[in-house]
Every structure is written in structure tokens, then in C-alpha cells.
Amino acid sequence: MRQANLPLCKEHFVSWFERRVERTVRRYKMIAPGDKVLVAVSGGKDSLALLCALRRLSERMGFELAALTLDLGIKGNSYSDESVKMARGGAKALGVEHYVVSIEERYGFTLDEAVEVARRPPCSLCGLLKRYALTDVARELGFDVLATGHTLDDVARFLLASYLSASIQELIRLTPVSPSELPGVPRRVKPFYESLEEHIELYANIMGLKYMRDGCPYARTAPTDRFRSFLDQVEAESPGMKHMMVRGYVKHIRPALISGLGTKIKPARPCSKCGLPSSGEVCSFCRLRSRILRALGKA
Ligand code: Q46
Ligand code: ZN
């Protein structure tokens, strides 16, 4: 552990890593005993490591666990087929119940089709689609909590991008826990909010998890990707910087944005089409979906 100048053997690294995840879960009150927790698993190292760490934690904390994989319909590099295959294998090896939901079967279009017809960057479409579909399925299956594998590195990149574009509304939504916005809608939690990707990868390898190497054909188009090497360089020169940046945001900057500047978080209301939380009459997913289905001649 470079920040703490602490050399650890494999066994102690695993317990150090899992204790850190447990501390994050408890510090931000992410999961309570008896909760039904659904983990979003893409088949990559972060989400499979999350499933593994929560599987072990579930026994100590007494919560129920299942996994969900969305088949997004990305054909390039056989990404979606691979993603479903790796997630299925990982969940089976860990003995966790696993659901697979096809976006095409549920909503009538694939991500590839959406990219073709909607004039928006692929990862922004994908982000909206995944956020919506995960919440939608978790609600339908009656889960209390939806856990995603967002890492400290993801949060740091997103923070930097939002600072630079002064996206205040985006910033205040960036929290370790997003409380349930409407009855029956699960709260969303990020148990890796304080875990670095390099430690997650090490944990996944030590635990022998079989995961998919980066393979999404759209990955390089992600707007926050250009901050990756910059932040990695800063972290290499000053170990602990990403953690300081994120903790400082949660403890000082976000409260100041909310109280000091009087920034309001708009309360959600049910979308008139689907019933999921929305800031207006119809939610952004339902609007996008109608547009895509019309453009594809399917509506
Ligand atoms: S799956 Fe989706 Fe990622 Fe592919 S399109 Fe972008 S966001 S890169 S995690
Ligand atoms: Zn809707």
C-alpha cells in the first residue's frame, strides 16, 4: 500500500481490502441487515470483485445477495456475449443467483441501434440506459439496494470532468449512496467508492476471479477517459491523491454546494409513462426510447 507505506502479503492484503469495503459500506450506511441487494455485474474485474467482496460480507452482515447482467446488444468484439458469459461464470463460481436481462427484449432496441440513430456519444447513451434498466429491473424484482462497481478512480475522473465544466447538478448527484427517490425504488450504492482500481484488480487476481479484459468497442469515446492518465500520473507522484480528492469532495465541497450556494436537489416524481423517478412529466429514458423506436421504424 504505497499511501501507507505498508507491505502486505496476499492473505493480509485480502483482509485489508475487504475491511476497507466493509468500512465504506458501514460509514455511508449503504446496506442494512436483512436487505435484499442486487449487484450489477458486467463481467469486468470491478463488478466481479464487488460481487465477491459482498458475497463474503453478506455472511457477516446478514443481507441477501443476487447479481444482474444487462445484455446491451453490443456486437463489436462480441462484447455483450462475452460480458454475459463471464458474469454467468463468475456468479456461478461464487454461488450467487444471477439474472440476465436483454435490453432488446425489454425495451425494443440494442445499444448499437441507439448509437446509430441518436445523436449522442455512445457512453452517454449507455450510461442512461444502464442506470434506467438496472433500477427498473431491481424494482420489479423487489430489491432494496442496487450496488454498482463504480471505483474511486471513476469518481475522481467524474469529479474532475464536472469541476472543469462547472456541472453543479451533476456534481451534487455524485454520492456514495443515492437514497430511494420513490416508494419501491431501490437505493443505489457504490461500495468501491473508496477503493482504487489497482487494488481491485489485485484482489480479483488473488481471488482467482475470471473476468473480461476491457473489450467494449466504444470505451475510448468516453468523455472522462482523457482524464485517466492525468489522474494516474498525479496518483503515482503523490499516492493517496485520488482518495483525498474524493473524501474532500464528500466532506467539504458537496455540503458547501448544497448549503452555501443554496443549490437545490430537485425532488423526483413518477414518470407518467413508466413510473420511475423523473425530473419532469416523462423521464429522459422514456423520451429517448420513443425517439429511438420512431427512428428505427419500430413505433
Ligand atoms: S459499456 Fe457502455 Fe462502458 Fe461500452 S458504451 Fe461506454 S459505458 S464503454 S463501462
Ligand atoms: Zn419513464
Coordinates of C-alpha atoms and ligand atoms in Angstrom, one line a residue, residues 132 270-278 281-287, ligand 2:
Y132 CA -32.5 3.2 -16.0
P270 CA -43.0 9.4 -11.0
C271 CA -42.7 9.4 -14.8
S272 CA -46.2 9.3 -16.3
K273 CA -45.2 6.5 -18.7
C274 CA -43.1 4.1 -16.6
G275 CA -43.5 5.3 -13.0
L276 CA -39.8 5.5 -12.3
P277 CA -38.3 8.7 -10.8
S278 CA -38.2 11.6 -13.2
E281 CA -43.6 14.7 -16.7
V282 CA -41.9 12.0 -18.8
C283 CA -38.5 10.6 -17.8
S284 CA -35.4 11.1 -20.0
F285 CA -35.3 7.3 -20.8
C286 CA -38.9 7.1 -22.0
R287 CA -38.4 10.2 -24.2
Ligands
ZN2 ZN -40.3 6.8 -17.9

